[in-house]
Amino acid sequence: MKKIKWLVPTIYIIFLMLPIYWLLNMSFKTTTEIINVYSLWPKDFTLENYVTIFTDSTWYMGYVNSITYTVFNTIISVSAALPAAYAFSRYKFLGDKHLFFWLLTNRMAPPAVFALPFFQFYSSVNLFDTHIAIALSHCLFNIPLAVWILEGFMSAVPKELDETAYVDGYSFGRFFFKIFIPTIAAGIGITMFFCFMFSWVELLLAKTLTATIAKPIAAIMTRTSSTSGYELGLLAAAGSLTIIPGAVVIYFVRNYIAKGFAMGRV
Amino acid sequence: MNKTFNQKAWYFVIPVFVLVAFNAAVPLMTVVNYSFQETFGSNVFAWEGTRWFKEILHSERFHASLGRQAIFTFIILLIQLPLGIFIALTMPKKGWGVPVCLILMSMPLLIPWNVVGAMWNIFALPDIGFLGNSLNSIGFDYNFTQQSGDAWFTTILMDVWHWTSLVVLLSYAGLNSIQPAYYQAAEIDGASRWDIFRYIELPKMKKVLTLAILLRFMDSFMIYTEPFVLTGGGPGNATNFLSLDLVKMALGQFDLGPAAAMSLIYFLIVLLICWIFYSLMMKDEART
């Protein structure tokens, strides 16, 4: 039993890697080769697809745009959620339970429902086609999640920590930034990971709220495929590149995922 | 934890409240507004009362897509939860295997959803895709663009590929929080592997599993981008889930009134199920 235990994760990982490998495989082929020859590895190896992406600004700016609004959103979501989660974990106040559930309900609104009203709303406040518009609109589902996860981590920290700090003469602000935030650093790491993840992968709102200036890479992919025929090789290369920022983020938070969760009640 | 009453805590919640309300209130009111009216284009509206709601609730089309959606979500939860827990149980607890597993397993979660759809499309194509080509060469008649059974199979396989890791990560985190003392005590008591799972691991994972179930329920019930890119709802209407149908109605046919009414009904269904689940969870928490 012990010996074959590693088999399960291994098979699962192979299953996960297969479609990704196929995408990479295609990204190194020319479109003609993709359509005409079925092969498990590129016969006519080419970097042309990647060269196109890195030399054409409509392509590479897409990555810049996506990363910009994702980072904005992560910062806004986590900094707004920190005090709120603290309040929920430490105090009772009028309407707390209802407010908490109301926050969660926003995570439940199908983005497809909101696409059109969002477009009208953000146009009317003159934020259409800006990075901040997407960052703000993604708060709709990221803030509730951030509050929820952080609240879990904060509830796991005993209240005695707060009280001892006050007895020692710490002001609230100093306690919060000097003691409390370092204590739940792992929780903040996890929260940032989730915010980054959900903002990075979302397309519907990001696409609805942009035209040219702030267009995310994922939306550029859908547009290019329709105007210049179906350039599979280029599409595969662009798709492969969207995996990289996520992989970098995972690399940085891997220890938090392994250890960090342990302290939270999440 | 015993919390103290403090109304000033509201000040801490204000930024979150403002940001979410800014995003939620106006668009939601727009939808509510549309749902009671008929549009004639160029901002001309006429009051329709509850006509759209009645029509949607009695429409075969809505019942069909709601049914498909419910079956899809049910299958997804049925596969992903046990599979995710099982994989988390077999994952290494220390050593070089931990970061390798975590990094590789999280990868599908961080790929933009339309790329996931496109990736699975070229992976499953019967002629040039690895999955489609392999299945056909070992004798299956597989073509997800023409056979509805195959389309369902591919969509479910894609979602399992995409989201099982979320359950794995959360369960793994829950398992890691169990003190070794629990296992030692179980060993002394001579507990079987199943007993350990049933009486130690599962209760300890309750919090993370709640989060996993809620997230998986919401996201699979609202799935849009991946099947839109993979199958576009086809063949025919075979994989035309609720969100896909809604967008077709709102943007394709520009029937804003019925689409808005359908949105609200859709939203209320998700809300109701999550509320029941949330109340049960809270009750449980109050008891322990």
XYZ file of C-alpha atoms in Angstrom:
554
model
C 0.000 0.000 0.000
C 2.695 2.477 1.062
C 4.756 1.715 -2.026
C 2.104 2.513 -4.582
C 0.874 5.646 -2.794
C 2.900 7.979 -5.004
C 1.192 6.470 -8.021
C -2.057 8.419 -7.524
C -0.552 11.938 -7.552
C 1.727 10.909 -10.409
C -1.114 9.704 -12.621
C -3.127 12.803 -11.733
C -0.231 15.110 -12.624
C 0.310 13.310 -15.931
C -3.380 13.810 -16.699
C -3.020 17.516 -15.856
C 0.074 17.949 -17.992
C -1.224 16.262 -21.146
C -3.402 19.111 -22.487
C -0.729 21.632 -21.467
C 1.892 19.614 -23.337
C -0.370 19.499 -26.365
C -0.709 23.264 -26.302
C 3.067 23.710 -26.047
C 3.573 21.172 -28.804
C 1.272 23.135 -31.094
C 2.878 26.454 -30.208
C 6.158 25.260 -31.770
C 4.497 24.136 -34.986
C 3.451 26.169 -37.986
C -0.289 26.429 -38.572
C -0.024 24.348 -41.749
C 1.718 21.578 -39.870
C -0.944 21.614 -37.126
C -3.731 21.194 -39.620
C -2.100 18.700 -41.964
C 0.148 16.468 -39.864
C -0.703 14.683 -36.616
C 2.471 14.291 -34.597
C 3.303 13.997 -30.926
C 6.148 16.497 -31.200
C 6.904 19.341 -33.629
C 8.465 17.929 -36.817
C 9.156 21.344 -38.235
C 10.239 23.148 -35.073
C 9.632 26.915 -35.219
C 9.788 29.844 -32.833
C 7.991 32.071 -35.287
C 4.765 32.176 -33.235
C 6.593 33.463 -30.183
C 8.561 35.967 -32.243
C 5.286 37.382 -33.578
C 3.914 37.831 -30.067
C 7.020 39.508 -28.681
C 7.429 41.898 -31.587
C 3.819 42.955 -32.113
C 2.699 45.464 -29.489
C -0.993 44.578 -29.773
C 0.020 41.117 -28.555
C 2.524 41.803 -25.826
C 0.626 44.800 -24.459
C -2.179 42.362 -23.727
C 0.024 40.650 -21.159
C 1.019 43.982 -19.657
C -2.651 44.978 -19.396
C -3.709 41.724 -17.807
C -0.915 41.786 -15.256
C -1.593 45.460 -14.455
C -5.247 45.078 -13.578
C -4.662 41.782 -11.780
C -2.060 43.377 -9.528
C -4.300 46.419 -8.919
C -7.163 44.163 -8.025
C -5.095 42.017 -5.658
C -3.843 45.110 -3.816
C -7.297 46.720 -3.569
C -9.046 43.511 -2.532
C -6.579 42.524 0.161
C -6.139 45.995 1.654
C -9.898 46.550 1.859
C -10.538 43.060 3.173
C -7.961 43.199 5.974
C -9.769 45.633 8.312
C -13.158 44.140 7.440
C -12.024 40.613 8.191
C -10.569 41.879 11.461
C -13.909 43.402 12.405
C -15.778 40.205 11.556
C -13.358 38.027 13.478
C -13.179 40.175 16.632
C -16.440 42.023 17.108
C -20.166 41.640 17.007
C -21.996 44.561 15.496
C -25.358 45.444 14.128
C -26.094 43.337 11.068
C -22.750 41.524 11.021
C -24.108 38.112 10.015
C -26.326 39.568 7.330
C -23.549 41.726 5.977
C -21.242 38.727 5.800
C -23.800 36.739 3.854
C -24.584 39.697 1.625
C -20.886 39.913 0.754
C -20.893 36.242 -0.151
C -23.959 36.651 -2.350
C -21.911 38.829 -4.651
C -19.636 35.893 -5.264
C -22.776 34.062 -6.425
C -23.953 36.483 -9.058
C -23.274 34.930 -12.445
C -20.901 37.322 -14.278
C -22.882 36.621 -17.437
C -25.813 38.379 -15.744
C -23.815 41.483 -15.003
C -21.905 41.883 -18.241
C -24.251 44.324 -19.932
C -25.143 46.487 -16.890
C -21.448 46.671 -16.035
C -20.663 47.974 -19.465
C -23.344 50.675 -19.158
C -22.382 51.557 -15.602
C -18.640 51.887 -16.169
C -19.214 53.834 -19.370
C -21.417 56.290 -17.520
C -18.745 56.969 -14.860
C -16.085 57.400 -17.581
C -13.983 54.447 -16.535
C -14.612 52.352 -19.629
C -11.451 50.830 -21.111
C -9.206 51.561 -18.128
C -7.238 49.109 -15.999
C -8.827 50.426 -12.855
C -12.303 49.600 -14.176
C -11.468 45.918 -14.490
C -9.638 45.942 -11.163
C -12.701 47.482 -9.475
C -15.189 45.197 -11.180
C -13.229 42.112 -10.122
C -13.604 43.303 -6.530
C -17.177 42.097 -6.829
C -16.110 38.488 -6.447
C -12.612 38.838 -4.970
C -13.404 40.973 -1.921
C -16.007 38.548 -0.546
C -13.585 35.678 -0.987
C -10.717 37.645 0.552
C -12.819 38.611 3.586
C -13.928 35.038 3.992
C -10.439 33.516 3.854
C -8.806 36.230 6.005
C -11.563 36.001 8.591
C -10.756 32.321 8.949
C -7.087 32.997 9.536
C -7.755 35.845 11.960
C -10.222 33.834 14.028
C -7.487 31.279 14.558
C -5.318 33.922 16.256
C -6.226 34.038 19.955
C -7.681 37.289 21.180
C -5.128 37.337 24.000
C -2.594 38.538 21.437
C -4.583 41.761 20.957
C -5.133 42.241 24.652
C -1.495 41.683 25.591
C -0.414 44.224 23.002
C -2.814 46.839 24.383
C -1.608 46.168 27.916
C 1.934 46.690 26.654
C 0.847 50.119 25.447
C 0.547 49.491 21.733
C -1.874 51.705 19.864
C -4.306 49.932 17.572
C -2.504 50.977 14.411
C 0.891 49.893 15.681
C -0.491 46.605 16.922
C -2.239 45.915 13.628
C 0.737 46.587 11.389
C 3.616 45.527 13.643
C 2.149 42.433 15.311
C -1.086 41.287 13.743
C -0.211 41.427 10.054
C 3.105 39.552 10.484
C 1.228 36.909 12.505
C -1.196 36.197 9.693
C 1.336 36.730 6.879
C 0.701 33.227 5.567
C -3.017 33.919 5.412
C -2.397 37.103 3.464
C -0.194 35.146 1.090
C -2.954 32.608 0.456
C -5.538 35.352 0.007
C -3.370 37.170 -2.507
C -2.896 33.931 -4.380
C -6.654 33.420 -4.646
C -7.331 37.039 -5.634
C -4.620 36.940 -8.261
C -5.919 33.654 -9.549
C -9.558 34.645 -9.936
C -8.713 38.020 -11.441
C -6.162 36.585 -13.854
C -8.443 33.892 -15.246
C -11.646 35.937 -15.551
C -12.460 36.986 -19.079
C -16.093 37.939 -19.445
C -16.039 41.183 -17.425
C -12.509 42.081 -18.506
C -13.528 41.734 -22.118
C -16.806 43.623 -21.698
C -15.149 46.579 -20.000
C -12.360 47.166 -22.501
C -11.962 48.196 -26.115
C -8.317 48.806 -27.012
C -6.217 50.477 -24.316
C -6.678 48.033 -21.483
C -7.611 44.920 -23.421
C -6.529 41.728 -21.630
C -4.474 39.096 -23.419
C -7.251 36.536 -23.247
C -9.576 38.856 -25.151
C -6.918 39.672 -27.740
C -6.673 35.957 -28.428
C -10.362 35.679 -29.263
C -10.246 38.721 -31.521
C -7.171 37.732 -33.513
C -8.470 34.283 -34.219
C -11.529 35.717 -35.887
C -9.924 38.427 -38.025
C -6.907 36.675 -39.493
C -8.418 33.241 -39.993
C -7.785 30.561 -37.430
C -4.085 30.898 -36.656
C -3.764 27.884 -34.395
C -0.004 28.113 -33.915
C -0.141 31.726 -32.796
C -3.118 31.000 -30.565
C -1.289 28.098 -28.935
C 1.807 30.230 -28.324
C -0.272 33.041 -26.796
C -2.118 30.502 -24.646
C 1.119 28.909 -23.467
C 2.443 32.293 -22.382
C -0.651 32.949 -20.224
C 0.422 30.043 -18.011
C 3.699 31.695 -16.972
C 2.526 34.499 -14.612
C 0.370 32.011 -12.717
C 3.238 29.557 -12.422
C 5.481 32.328 -11.048
C 2.886 33.253 -8.423
C 2.454 29.632 -7.351
C 6.208 29.301 -7.015
C 6.253 32.179 -4.547
C 3.329 31.045 -2.426
C 4.047 27.292 -2.462
C 5.295 27.287 1.130
C 2.275 29.230 2.302
C -0.011 26.699 0.695
C 1.837 23.834 2.321
C 2.169 25.328 5.786
C 0.015 28.440 5.886
C -3.358 26.826 5.593
C -2.550 24.757 8.652
C -2.956 27.720 10.994
C -6.157 29.077 9.503
C -9.512 27.533 10.081
C -10.247 27.761 6.355
C -14.147 32.856 20.321
C -16.341 35.149 22.381
C -16.693 38.376 20.472
C -17.444 41.700 22.083
C -20.187 44.006 20.893
C -18.698 47.053 19.240
C -20.609 49.138 16.749
C -17.433 50.965 15.786
C -16.395 47.794 13.941
C -18.577 49.144 11.145
C -15.836 51.647 10.311
C -13.573 48.733 9.433
C -16.157 47.281 7.122
C -16.947 50.492 5.257
C -14.248 50.186 2.530
C -15.396 46.687 1.656
C -19.018 47.708 1.806
C -18.488 50.691 -0.487
C -16.398 48.788 -3.032
C -18.809 45.889 -3.288
C -21.930 48.032 -3.226
C -20.456 50.229 -5.966
C -20.192 47.143 -8.133
C -23.280 45.300 -7.039
C -26.032 47.838 -6.444
C -26.156 49.774 -9.708
C -25.793 46.840 -12.108
C -28.230 44.749 -10.090
C -30.787 47.556 -10.124
C -30.320 47.875 -13.875
C -31.142 44.211 -14.247
C -34.171 44.512 -11.982
C -35.261 47.526 -13.985
C -35.046 45.702 -17.302
C -36.827 42.663 -15.981
C -40.107 44.532 -15.640
C -39.962 46.304 -18.990
C -40.046 45.813 -22.729
C -37.301 47.496 -24.785
C -37.894 48.987 -28.196
C -34.290 50.052 -28.703
C -32.959 53.631 -28.397
C -33.905 53.821 -24.737
C -37.657 53.441 -25.157
C -39.146 51.270 -22.462
C -42.637 50.103 -21.582
C -43.801 48.638 -18.308
C -44.507 44.920 -18.503
C -44.978 43.957 -14.861
C -44.250 40.351 -14.097
C -44.903 39.091 -17.602
C -41.291 38.041 -18.278
C -41.036 36.192 -14.998
C -44.173 34.196 -15.750
C -42.990 33.466 -19.260
C -39.542 32.312 -18.160
C -40.870 30.123 -15.375
C -43.157 28.365 -17.830
C -40.766 28.191 -20.755
C -39.545 24.781 -21.893
C -36.259 26.307 -22.938
C -35.534 27.547 -19.416
C -36.498 24.221 -17.871
C -34.234 22.401 -20.296
C -31.173 24.557 -19.670
C -31.790 24.579 -15.922
C -32.034 20.782 -16.016
C -28.794 20.465 -17.962
C -27.125 22.861 -15.556
C -28.296 20.951 -12.483
C -27.138 17.607 -13.891
C -23.782 19.089 -14.845
C -23.179 20.620 -11.403
C -24.291 17.417 -9.681
C -21.893 15.256 -11.708
C -19.065 17.735 -11.170
C -19.467 17.741 -7.392
C -19.871 13.960 -7.339
C -16.581 13.435 -9.180
C -14.419 16.286 -7.943
C -14.991 16.113 -4.197
C -14.149 12.426 -3.606
C -11.384 12.514 -6.193
C -9.876 15.670 -4.716
C -9.935 14.280 -1.167
C -8.473 10.988 -2.379
C -5.593 12.697 -4.167
C -4.924 14.960 -1.164
C -4.708 11.866 1.069
C -2.086 10.271 -1.146
C 0.048 13.382 -1.577
C 3.476 13.424 0.077
C 3.604 15.229 3.433
C 7.249 16.295 3.282
C 10.277 16.347 1.052
C 10.827 17.538 -2.485
C 7.540 16.014 -3.615
C 5.483 18.674 -1.811
C 6.441 21.751 -3.860
C 6.491 19.706 -7.075
C 2.951 18.421 -6.484
C 1.633 21.811 -5.361
C 3.082 23.737 -8.272
C 2.098 21.258 -10.970
C -1.365 20.668 -9.550
C -2.177 24.373 -9.262
C -1.316 25.060 -12.864
C -4.765 24.427 -14.366
C -6.277 26.869 -11.861
C -4.185 29.740 -13.160
C -4.890 29.463 -16.847
C -7.420 31.992 -18.205
C -10.756 30.291 -18.762
C -10.978 30.838 -22.479
C -7.468 29.437 -22.883
C -8.686 26.364 -20.982
C -11.552 26.044 -23.444
C -9.311 26.565 -26.473
C -6.698 24.194 -25.094
C -9.267 21.438 -24.617
C -10.726 22.139 -27.996
C -7.444 21.438 -29.787
C -6.678 18.608 -27.355
C -9.975 16.842 -28.069
C -10.377 17.452 -31.789
C -10.843 14.042 -33.416
C -8.289 14.617 -36.185
C -5.492 16.781 -34.755
C -6.082 16.522 -30.995
C -4.259 14.040 -28.812
C -7.363 12.907 -26.904
C -9.644 12.700 -29.917
C -7.082 11.021 -32.110
C -6.109 8.470 -29.441
C -9.717 7.584 -28.636
C -10.514 7.092 -32.298
C -7.415 5.023 -32.966
C -8.285 2.574 -30.182
C -11.711 2.051 -31.680
C -14.058 4.591 -30.101
C -16.209 6.630 -32.411
C -15.439 9.926 -30.723
C -16.347 13.350 -32.041
C -17.333 15.958 -29.485
C -18.460 18.456 -32.090
C -21.160 16.140 -33.420
C -22.205 13.668 -30.735
C -23.859 15.069 -27.640
C -22.642 12.251 -25.403
C -19.066 12.977 -26.393
C -19.619 16.700 -25.874
C -20.812 16.031 -22.320
C -17.917 13.681 -21.673
C -15.409 16.266 -22.908
C -16.967 19.147 -20.952
C -16.980 17.135 -17.732
C -13.442 15.860 -18.279
C -12.342 19.443 -18.900
C -13.936 20.670 -15.703
C -12.436 17.801 -13.714
C -9.073 18.702 -15.204
C -9.598 22.373 -14.460
C -10.991 22.369 -10.938
C -10.208 19.138 -9.069
C -6.937 20.738 -7.950
C -8.861 23.347 -5.972
C -10.436 20.583 -3.883
C -7.023 18.904 -3.606
C -5.312 22.098 -2.387
C -7.991 22.891 0.168
C -8.202 19.308 1.460
C -4.421 19.077 1.627
C -4.292 22.258 3.684
C -6.972 20.847 5.991
C -5.085 17.572 6.397
C -1.872 19.420 7.194
C -3.526 21.145 10.121
C -4.042 17.845 11.962
C -1.624 17.417 14.863
C 0.442 14.174 14.769
C -0.896 13.407 18.268
C -4.278 12.521 16.747
C -2.714 9.881 14.550
C -0.665 8.496 17.437
C -3.782 8.214 19.566
C -5.585 6.461 16.725
C -2.713 4.022 16.372
C -2.813 3.176 20.071
C -6.546 2.589 19.813
C -5.934 0.297 16.856
C -8.121 2.317 14.504
C -8.414 1.144 10.913
C -7.513 3.369 7.966
C -11.207 4.025 7.360
C -11.795 4.944 11.033
C -8.938 7.421 10.895
C -10.451 8.996 7.816
C -14.004 8.994 9.146
C -13.365 10.199 12.711
C -10.191 12.289 12.477
C -9.476 13.497 8.973
C -12.981 14.183 7.712
C -14.096 16.256 10.744
C -10.836 18.213 10.603
C -11.405 18.939 6.952
C -14.959 20.160 7.464
C -14.147 23.864 7.186
C -12.071 23.554 4.038
C -14.540 21.178 2.465
C -17.356 23.646 3.106
C -15.381 26.273 1.249
C -14.592 23.775 -1.505
C -18.223 22.689 -1.918
C -19.520 26.254 -1.968
C -16.899 27.449 -4.443
C -17.328 24.446 -6.699
C -21.098 24.700 -6.570
C -21.158 28.398 -7.419
C -18.540 28.236 -10.142
C -19.835 25.114 -11.854
C -23.381 26.449 -11.715
C -22.239 29.680 -13.342
C -19.852 28.089 -15.851
C -19.725 30.077 -19.054
C -16.411 30.739 -20.769
C -15.023 27.196 -20.968
C -18.023 25.475 -22.596
C -18.589 28.564 -24.744
C -15.144 28.138 -26.264
C -15.133 24.328 -26.223
C -18.545 23.441 -27.600
C -20.439 26.730 -27.905
C -23.385 24.932 -26.308
C -23.587 22.362 -29.063
C -24.024 20.068 -30.758
C -27.556 21.385 -31.023
C -28.419 22.383 -27.487
C -26.707 19.441 -25.804
C -24.327 21.456 -23.629
C -26.291 24.696 -23.623
C -25.955 25.518 -19.928
C -27.820 28.264 -18.123
C -25.215 31.024 -18.561
C -24.727 30.220 -22.236
C -28.443 30.325 -22.860
C -28.728 33.586 -20.954
C -26.023 35.332 -22.942
C -27.525 34.058 -26.177
C -30.812 35.628 -25.166
C -29.379 38.907 -23.863
C -26.763 39.695 -26.475
C -27.683 37.446 -29.382
C -31.364 38.203 -29.608
C -31.239 41.406 -27.551
C -34.296 40.348 -25.534
C -33.238 42.380 -22.530
C -36.482 42.003 -20.586
C -36.707 38.209 -20.589
C -32.926 37.915 -20.212
C -33.001 40.153 -17.136
C -35.890 38.207 -15.638
C -34.000 34.988 -16.279
C -30.869 36.469 -14.670
C -32.790 37.262 -11.527
C -34.369 33.830 -11.323
C -30.928 32.301 -11.918
C -29.373 34.470 -9.223
C -32.152 33.610 -6.776
C -31.652 29.875 -7.330
C -27.920 30.136 -6.560
C -28.685 32.377 -3.607
C -31.294 30.025 -2.172
C -29.076 26.949 -2.345
C -26.098 28.782 -0.854
C -28.281 30.272 1.878
C -29.565 26.848 2.913
C -26.031 25.518 2.934
C -24.706 28.545 4.829
C -27.441 28.373 7.496
C -26.816 24.673 8.054
C -23.122 25.417 8.388
C -23.705 28.249 10.867
C -26.057 26.132 12.933
C -23.410 23.469 13.088
C -20.801 26.001 14.117
C -23.018 27.360 16.882
C -23.453 23.841 18.236
C -19.773 22.979 18.449
